[in-house]
Amino acid sequence: MKTFDENSRPLVEVQHLKQYFNINVGAFKTKPLKAVDDVSFSIRRGETLGLVGESGCGKTTVGRSILHLYKPTAGEVIFDGKKISDKAGINELRKKATMVFQDPYSSLDPRMTVSDIIGEPLDIHKMYSGKADREQKILALMDRVGLNSEHASRYAHEFSGGQRQRIGIARALALNPEFIVCDEPVSALDVSIQAQVINMFVELQEQMDLTYLFIAHDILVVRHISDRIAVMYLGKMVELADAAEIYDRPLHPYTKSLMSAVPQPDPKIAKANKRIVLTGDIPSPLNAPSGCPFRTRCPHAAPCCAEGMPEFKEVAPGHFVACHRLNEI
């Protein structure tokens, strides 16, 4: 179990982040799609924060907005105590923070060799003294993620999904970053390969003192690697706590539903567990319900839930929840 200095400054701070996209809804009419709506959290140095939720809830958009792949509509991103706002700050951030993408099939250029894919960040930021130094760094990165040196001259389409994701991870490590956004990095892989890649993330974190934002929809995967877990629903954060706390004592009705779906290997426990089935579909972010976004599917919804978004507040040390009826349920 990792220990953190509670008084130390977080490596990443996200304050009231909003990411809206204008969508055409008719002739000369647009409407904001609120992909991320007033999300705040921090990540300590060396920590892994897991971010979970259904598809379309805004998880990936949070990660891309932190790295300024999307320019945030509002809010602040603070990296190592410095607010990221201008072009110089963004360029400096991208030397220290990077991303591993979800799909290893589409995130690698099919026209580039493995050597060129991994070496591209080195080329952009001029991080080598000569051709021999560049080649040496690329081979060291390949070795670090379990790829052989003879793979360097081959193309991405010649590799399996797991090997392609290793190429993407080697590329992400090229500049010796401090922070990596892992955007569902194992969801496109076979189950047998998922464990290998996750264990490699854990080893790399120990070796290189990395900090992760680990985005996934599989809560078991997130629990295995995360120190804390944040749960998102329809662009809002609804719960945040230590991984063991979220798993053993979920408080928000949505988190409880997610946890009830986790398979149990013990038949007796599995039989005793009551599955909480949510009715209806997740609403469109274009037409989100008033008040609490989860109220249209929540078994505990009351009239007060439609009146305003519940405050995301600390209800126990390090445990944050946004729910109007928390004390009643």
Coordinates of C-alpha atoms in Angstrom, one line a residue:
M1 CA 0.0 0.0 0.0
K2 CA 1.5 3.4 -1.0
T3 CA 1.7 6.2 1.5
F4 CA 1.4 9.8 0.5
D5 CA 2.4 13.0 2.3
E6 CA -1.0 14.7 2.8
N7 CA 0.7 18.1 3.0
S8 CA 2.7 17.8 -0.2
R9 CA 1.6 19.7 -3.3
P10 CA -0.5 17.6 -5.8
L11 CA 1.2 17.0 -9.2
V12 CA -2.1 17.6 -11.1
E13 CA -4.9 19.8 -10.0
V14 CA -8.2 20.2 -11.9
Q15 CA -10.5 23.0 -10.8
H16 CA -14.0 23.4 -12.1
L17 CA -13.2 22.0 -15.5
K18 CA -15.8 22.4 -18.1
Q19 CA -15.7 21.1 -21.7
Y20 CA -18.6 22.0 -23.9
F21 CA -18.9 21.3 -27.7
N22 CA -21.4 23.3 -29.8
I23 CA -23.6 20.9 -31.8
N24 CA -25.7 21.9 -34.7
V25 CA -29.4 21.2 -33.9
G26 CA -31.1 23.0 -36.8
A27 CA -30.7 25.8 -39.3
F28 CA -28.1 28.2 -37.9
K29 CA -28.8 26.8 -34.4
T30 CA -26.3 25.3 -32.0
K31 CA -26.6 23.8 -28.6
P32 CA -23.8 23.1 -26.1
L33 CA -23.1 19.4 -25.4
K34 CA -21.7 19.4 -21.8
A35 CA -19.2 16.6 -22.1
V36 CA -17.5 17.7 -18.8
D37 CA -19.4 19.9 -16.5
D38 CA -17.7 21.4 -13.4
V39 CA -15.3 18.6 -12.5
S40 CA -12.6 19.1 -9.8
F41 CA -10.0 16.7 -8.4
S42 CA -6.2 16.4 -7.7
I43 CA -3.6 13.7 -8.2
R44 CA -0.7 13.3 -5.9
R45 CA 2.8 12.5 -7.2
G46 CA 3.3 8.8 -7.7
E47 CA -0.4 8.1 -7.4
T48 CA -2.8 6.4 -9.7
L49 CA -6.3 7.9 -9.9
G50 CA -8.8 5.6 -11.6
L51 CA -11.7 7.2 -13.5
V52 CA -14.7 5.1 -14.2
G53 CA -18.2 5.4 -15.7
E54 CA -20.4 4.4 -18.6
S55 CA -19.4 5.1 -22.2
G56 CA -20.1 8.7 -23.1
C57 CA -19.9 10.0 -19.5
G58 CA -16.9 12.3 -20.3
K59 CA -14.0 10.3 -19.0
T60 CA -11.8 10.5 -22.1
T61 CA -12.7 14.2 -22.5
V62 CA -11.4 14.9 -19.0
G63 CA -8.0 13.3 -19.9
R64 CA -7.7 15.1 -23.2
S65 CA -8.7 18.4 -21.6
I66 CA -6.0 18.1 -18.9
L67 CA -3.4 17.7 -21.7
H68 CA -5.0 20.5 -23.6
L69 CA -5.7 18.3 -26.6
Y70 CA -9.0 20.0 -26.3
K71 CA -9.0 23.6 -25.1
P72 CA -11.1 23.7 -21.9
T73 CA -14.2 25.8 -22.1
A74 CA -13.7 26.9 -18.5
G75 CA -11.8 25.9 -15.4
E76 CA -8.1 25.5 -14.6
V77 CA -5.5 22.8 -14.9
I78 CA -2.5 23.2 -12.6
F79 CA 0.5 21.0 -13.2
D80 CA 3.2 20.9 -10.5
G81 CA 2.0 24.2 -9.1
K82 CA 1.9 26.1 -12.4
K83 CA -1.4 27.0 -14.1
I84 CA -1.5 25.8 -17.7
S85 CA -3.0 28.7 -19.8
D86 CA -0.7 29.9 -22.6
K87 CA 1.1 28.2 -25.5
A88 CA 4.4 28.1 -23.7
G89 CA 2.8 26.4 -20.7
I90 CA 1.1 23.8 -22.9
N91 CA 4.4 23.0 -24.7
E92 CA 6.2 22.6 -21.4
L93 CA 3.3 20.4 -20.1
R94 CA 3.6 18.1 -23.1
K95 CA 7.2 17.3 -22.2
K96 CA 6.2 16.1 -18.8
A97 CA 2.7 14.7 -19.5
T98 CA 1.5 12.4 -22.2
M99 CA -1.2 9.9 -23.1
V100 CA -1.6 6.2 -24.0
F101 CA -4.6 5.9 -26.3
Q102 CA -7.4 3.4 -26.2
D103 CA -7.1 1.8 -29.6
P104 CA -3.7 0.5 -30.5
Y105 CA -4.9 -0.1 -34.1
S106 CA -5.8 3.6 -34.9
S107 CA -3.4 5.5 -32.7
L108 CA -0.2 4.3 -34.6
D109 CA 0.6 5.7 -38.0
P110 CA 0.7 2.7 -40.5
R111 CA 3.2 4.4 -42.7
M112 CA 5.8 4.8 -40.0
T113 CA 8.2 2.1 -38.7
V114 CA 8.2 1.3 -35.0
S115 CA 11.5 3.1 -34.6
D116 CA 10.0 6.3 -36.1
I117 CA 6.8 6.0 -34.0
I118 CA 8.7 5.8 -30.8
G119 CA 11.2 8.4 -31.8
E120 CA 8.7 11.0 -33.0
P121 CA 8.5 12.7 -29.5
L122 CA 12.3 12.8 -29.4
D123 CA 12.3 14.4 -32.9
I124 CA 9.7 17.0 -32.0
H125 CA 11.4 18.1 -28.8
K126 CA 15.1 17.6 -30.1
M127 CA 15.9 15.3 -27.2
Y128 CA 19.0 13.6 -28.6
S129 CA 22.5 14.6 -29.5
G130 CA 22.9 12.7 -32.7
K131 CA 21.7 9.7 -34.8
A132 CA 23.4 7.1 -32.6
D133 CA 22.0 8.7 -29.4
R134 CA 18.5 8.7 -30.9
E135 CA 18.7 5.0 -31.9
Q136 CA 20.1 4.0 -28.5
K137 CA 17.2 5.8 -26.7
I138 CA 14.6 4.1 -29.0
L139 CA 16.1 0.6 -28.4
A140 CA 16.2 1.3 -24.6
L141 CA 12.5 2.3 -24.7
M142 CA 11.6 -0.9 -26.7
D143 CA 13.5 -3.0 -24.2
R144 CA 11.7 -1.4 -21.3
V145 CA 8.2 -2.4 -22.6
G146 CA 9.3 -5.9 -23.7
L147 CA 9.9 -5.4 -27.4
N148 CA 12.9 -6.8 -29.3
S149 CA 15.4 -4.7 -31.1
E150 CA 14.6 -6.5 -34.5
H151 CA 11.1 -5.0 -34.2
A152 CA 12.4 -1.5 -34.8
S153 CA 12.3 -1.6 -38.6
R154 CA 8.9 -3.2 -38.8
Y155 CA 5.5 -1.5 -39.2
A156 CA 2.6 -1.4 -36.7
H157 CA 0.2 -3.6 -38.8
E158 CA 2.7 -6.5 -38.4
F159 CA 2.1 -6.7 -34.6
S160 CA -0.6 -8.1 -32.4
G161 CA -2.9 -5.8 -30.4
G162 CA -0.9 -6.3 -27.2
Q163 CA 2.4 -5.5 -29.0
R164 CA 0.9 -2.4 -30.6
Q165 CA -0.1 -1.1 -27.2
R166 CA 3.4 -1.7 -26.0
I167 CA 4.6 0.5 -28.9
G168 CA 2.2 3.2 -27.8
I169 CA 3.4 2.9 -24.2
A170 CA 7.1 3.2 -25.4
R171 CA 6.2 6.3 -27.4
A172 CA 4.5 7.8 -24.3
L173 CA 7.7 7.1 -22.2
A174 CA 10.0 8.7 -24.8
L175 CA 10.4 12.0 -23.0
N176 CA 10.7 10.5 -19.5
P177 CA 7.3 12.0 -18.4
E178 CA 6.0 12.5 -14.9
F179 CA 2.3 12.1 -15.7
I180 CA 0.5 9.8 -18.1
V181 CA -3.2 9.8 -19.0
C182 CA -4.1 6.1 -19.7
D183 CA -7.2 6.2 -21.8
E184 CA -8.8 2.7 -21.5
P185 CA -5.4 1.2 -22.5
V186 CA -6.5 -2.4 -22.2
S187 CA -10.1 -2.4 -23.3
A188 CA -9.3 -3.3 -26.9
L189 CA -7.0 -6.2 -25.8
D190 CA -7.7 -9.9 -25.1
V191 CA -8.3 -10.6 -21.5
S192 CA -5.1 -12.8 -21.3
I193 CA -3.1 -9.8 -22.5
Q194 CA -4.8 -7.2 -20.3
A195 CA -3.2 -8.5 -17.1
Q196 CA 0.3 -8.4 -18.7
V197 CA -0.1 -4.8 -19.8
I198 CA -1.6 -3.6 -16.4
N199 CA 1.3 -5.3 -14.6
M200 CA 3.7 -3.5 -16.9
F201 CA 2.0 -0.2 -16.0
V202 CA 2.5 -1.0 -12.3
E203 CA 6.2 -1.9 -12.8
L204 CA 6.9 1.2 -14.9
Q205 CA 5.3 3.4 -12.2
E206 CA 7.6 1.9 -9.6
Q207 CA 10.7 2.2 -11.8
M208 CA 10.1 5.7 -13.2
D209 CA 8.0 7.4 -10.3
L210 CA 5.1 7.9 -12.7
T211 CA 1.7 9.4 -11.9
Y212 CA -1.4 8.0 -13.7
L213 CA -4.9 9.1 -14.5
F214 CA -6.2 5.6 -15.4
I215 CA -9.5 5.8 -17.4
A216 CA -11.6 2.6 -17.8
H217 CA -15.1 1.3 -17.7
D218 CA -14.1 -2.0 -16.1
I219 CA -14.1 -1.3 -12.3
L220 CA -12.1 -4.5 -11.6
V221 CA -9.3 -3.3 -13.8
V222 CA -9.3 0.1 -12.2
R223 CA -9.3 -1.4 -8.6
H224 CA -6.3 -3.5 -9.4
I225 CA -4.1 -0.5 -10.4
S226 CA -5.6 2.5 -8.6
D227 CA -4.9 4.2 -5.3
R228 CA -8.1 6.2 -5.5
I229 CA -11.2 5.9 -7.7
A230 CA -13.4 8.7 -9.1
V231 CA -16.8 7.8 -10.6
M232 CA -18.4 10.0 -13.4
Y233 CA -21.9 10.1 -14.7
L234 CA -23.1 12.3 -17.6
G235 CA -20.2 14.8 -17.3
K236 CA -20.3 15.1 -13.5
M237 CA -18.2 13.5 -10.8
V238 CA -20.5 11.7 -8.4
E239 CA -18.0 10.0 -6.0
L240 CA -14.3 9.9 -5.2
A241 CA -12.5 7.9 -2.5
D242 CA -9.8 5.4 -1.8
A243 CA -10.0 2.3 -4.1
A244 CA -10.7 -0.1 -1.1
E245 CA -13.3 2.4 0.3
I246 CA -15.2 2.7 -3.0
Y247 CA -15.2 -1.1 -3.4
D248 CA -16.2 -2.0 0.1
R249 CA -18.4 1.0 1.0
P250 CA -19.9 2.8 -2.0
L251 CA -22.2 5.6 -1.1
H252 CA -23.7 7.0 -4.3
P253 CA -26.6 5.0 -5.8
Y254 CA -24.8 4.9 -9.2
T255 CA -21.6 3.6 -7.6
K256 CA -23.6 1.0 -5.7
S257 CA -25.1 -0.2 -9.0
L258 CA -21.7 -0.4 -10.7
M259 CA -20.3 -2.4 -7.7
S260 CA -23.3 -4.8 -7.6
A261 CA -22.4 -5.8 -11.2
V262 CA -18.9 -6.9 -10.3
P263 CA -18.7 -10.7 -10.6
Q264 CA -17.8 -12.6 -7.4
P265 CA -15.6 -15.8 -7.5
D266 CA -17.2 -17.2 -4.4
P267 CA -20.6 -18.7 -5.2
K268 CA -22.0 -18.1 -1.7
I269 CA -21.1 -14.4 -1.8
A270 CA -22.4 -14.1 -5.4
K271 CA -25.7 -15.6 -4.4
A272 CA -26.1 -13.3 -1.4
N273 CA -25.3 -10.2 -3.5
K274 CA -28.3 -8.3 -4.8
R275 CA -27.8 -6.9 -8.3
I276 CA -29.0 -3.3 -8.6
V277 CA -30.4 -3.0 -12.1
L278 CA -30.8 0.5 -13.4
T279 CA -33.9 1.2 -15.5
G280 CA -33.8 3.3 -18.7
D281 CA -30.9 4.5 -20.8
I282 CA -28.3 7.1 -19.9
P283 CA -29.7 10.5 -21.0
S284 CA -28.1 12.5 -23.9
P285 CA -25.6 15.1 -22.7
L286 CA -27.4 17.5 -25.1
N287 CA -30.6 17.1 -23.1
A288 CA -29.4 16.4 -19.6
P289 CA -32.0 16.3 -16.8
S290 CA -32.3 19.2 -14.4
G291 CA -30.7 18.9 -11.0
C292 CA -28.9 15.7 -10.3
P293 CA -28.0 14.0 -13.7
F294 CA -28.6 10.5 -12.3
R295 CA -32.2 11.2 -11.0
T296 CA -33.9 9.8 -14.1
R297 CA -32.4 6.3 -13.3
C298 CA -32.0 6.5 -9.6
P299 CA -34.2 4.2 -7.4
H300 CA -34.1 6.8 -4.6
A301 CA -34.9 9.9 -6.6
A302 CA -37.2 12.5 -4.9
P303 CA -38.6 15.9 -6.0
C304 CA -35.6 17.7 -4.4
C305 CA -33.3 15.9 -6.8
A306 CA -34.7 17.8 -9.8
E307 CA -34.2 21.2 -8.1
G308 CA -30.4 21.5 -8.3
M309 CA -27.2 19.7 -8.7
P310 CA -26.1 18.2 -5.3
E311 CA -22.9 19.6 -3.9
F312 CA -19.8 17.4 -4.3
K313 CA -18.7 17.3 -0.7
E314 CA -16.5 15.4 1.7
V315 CA -18.7 13.1 3.8
A316 CA -15.8 11.2 5.4
P317 CA -12.0 11.7 5.4
G318 CA -11.0 11.6 1.7
H319 CA -14.5 10.4 0.6
F320 CA -16.5 12.8 -1.6
V321 CA -20.0 12.3 -2.8
A322 CA -22.6 14.3 -4.7
C323 CA -26.1 13.2 -3.6
H324 CA -29.1 15.1 -2.1
R325 CA -30.5 12.0 -0.2
L326 CA -27.2 10.5 1.0
N327 CA -28.2 10.6 4.7
E328 CA -31.6 9.0 3.9
I329 CA -30.4 6.0 1.8

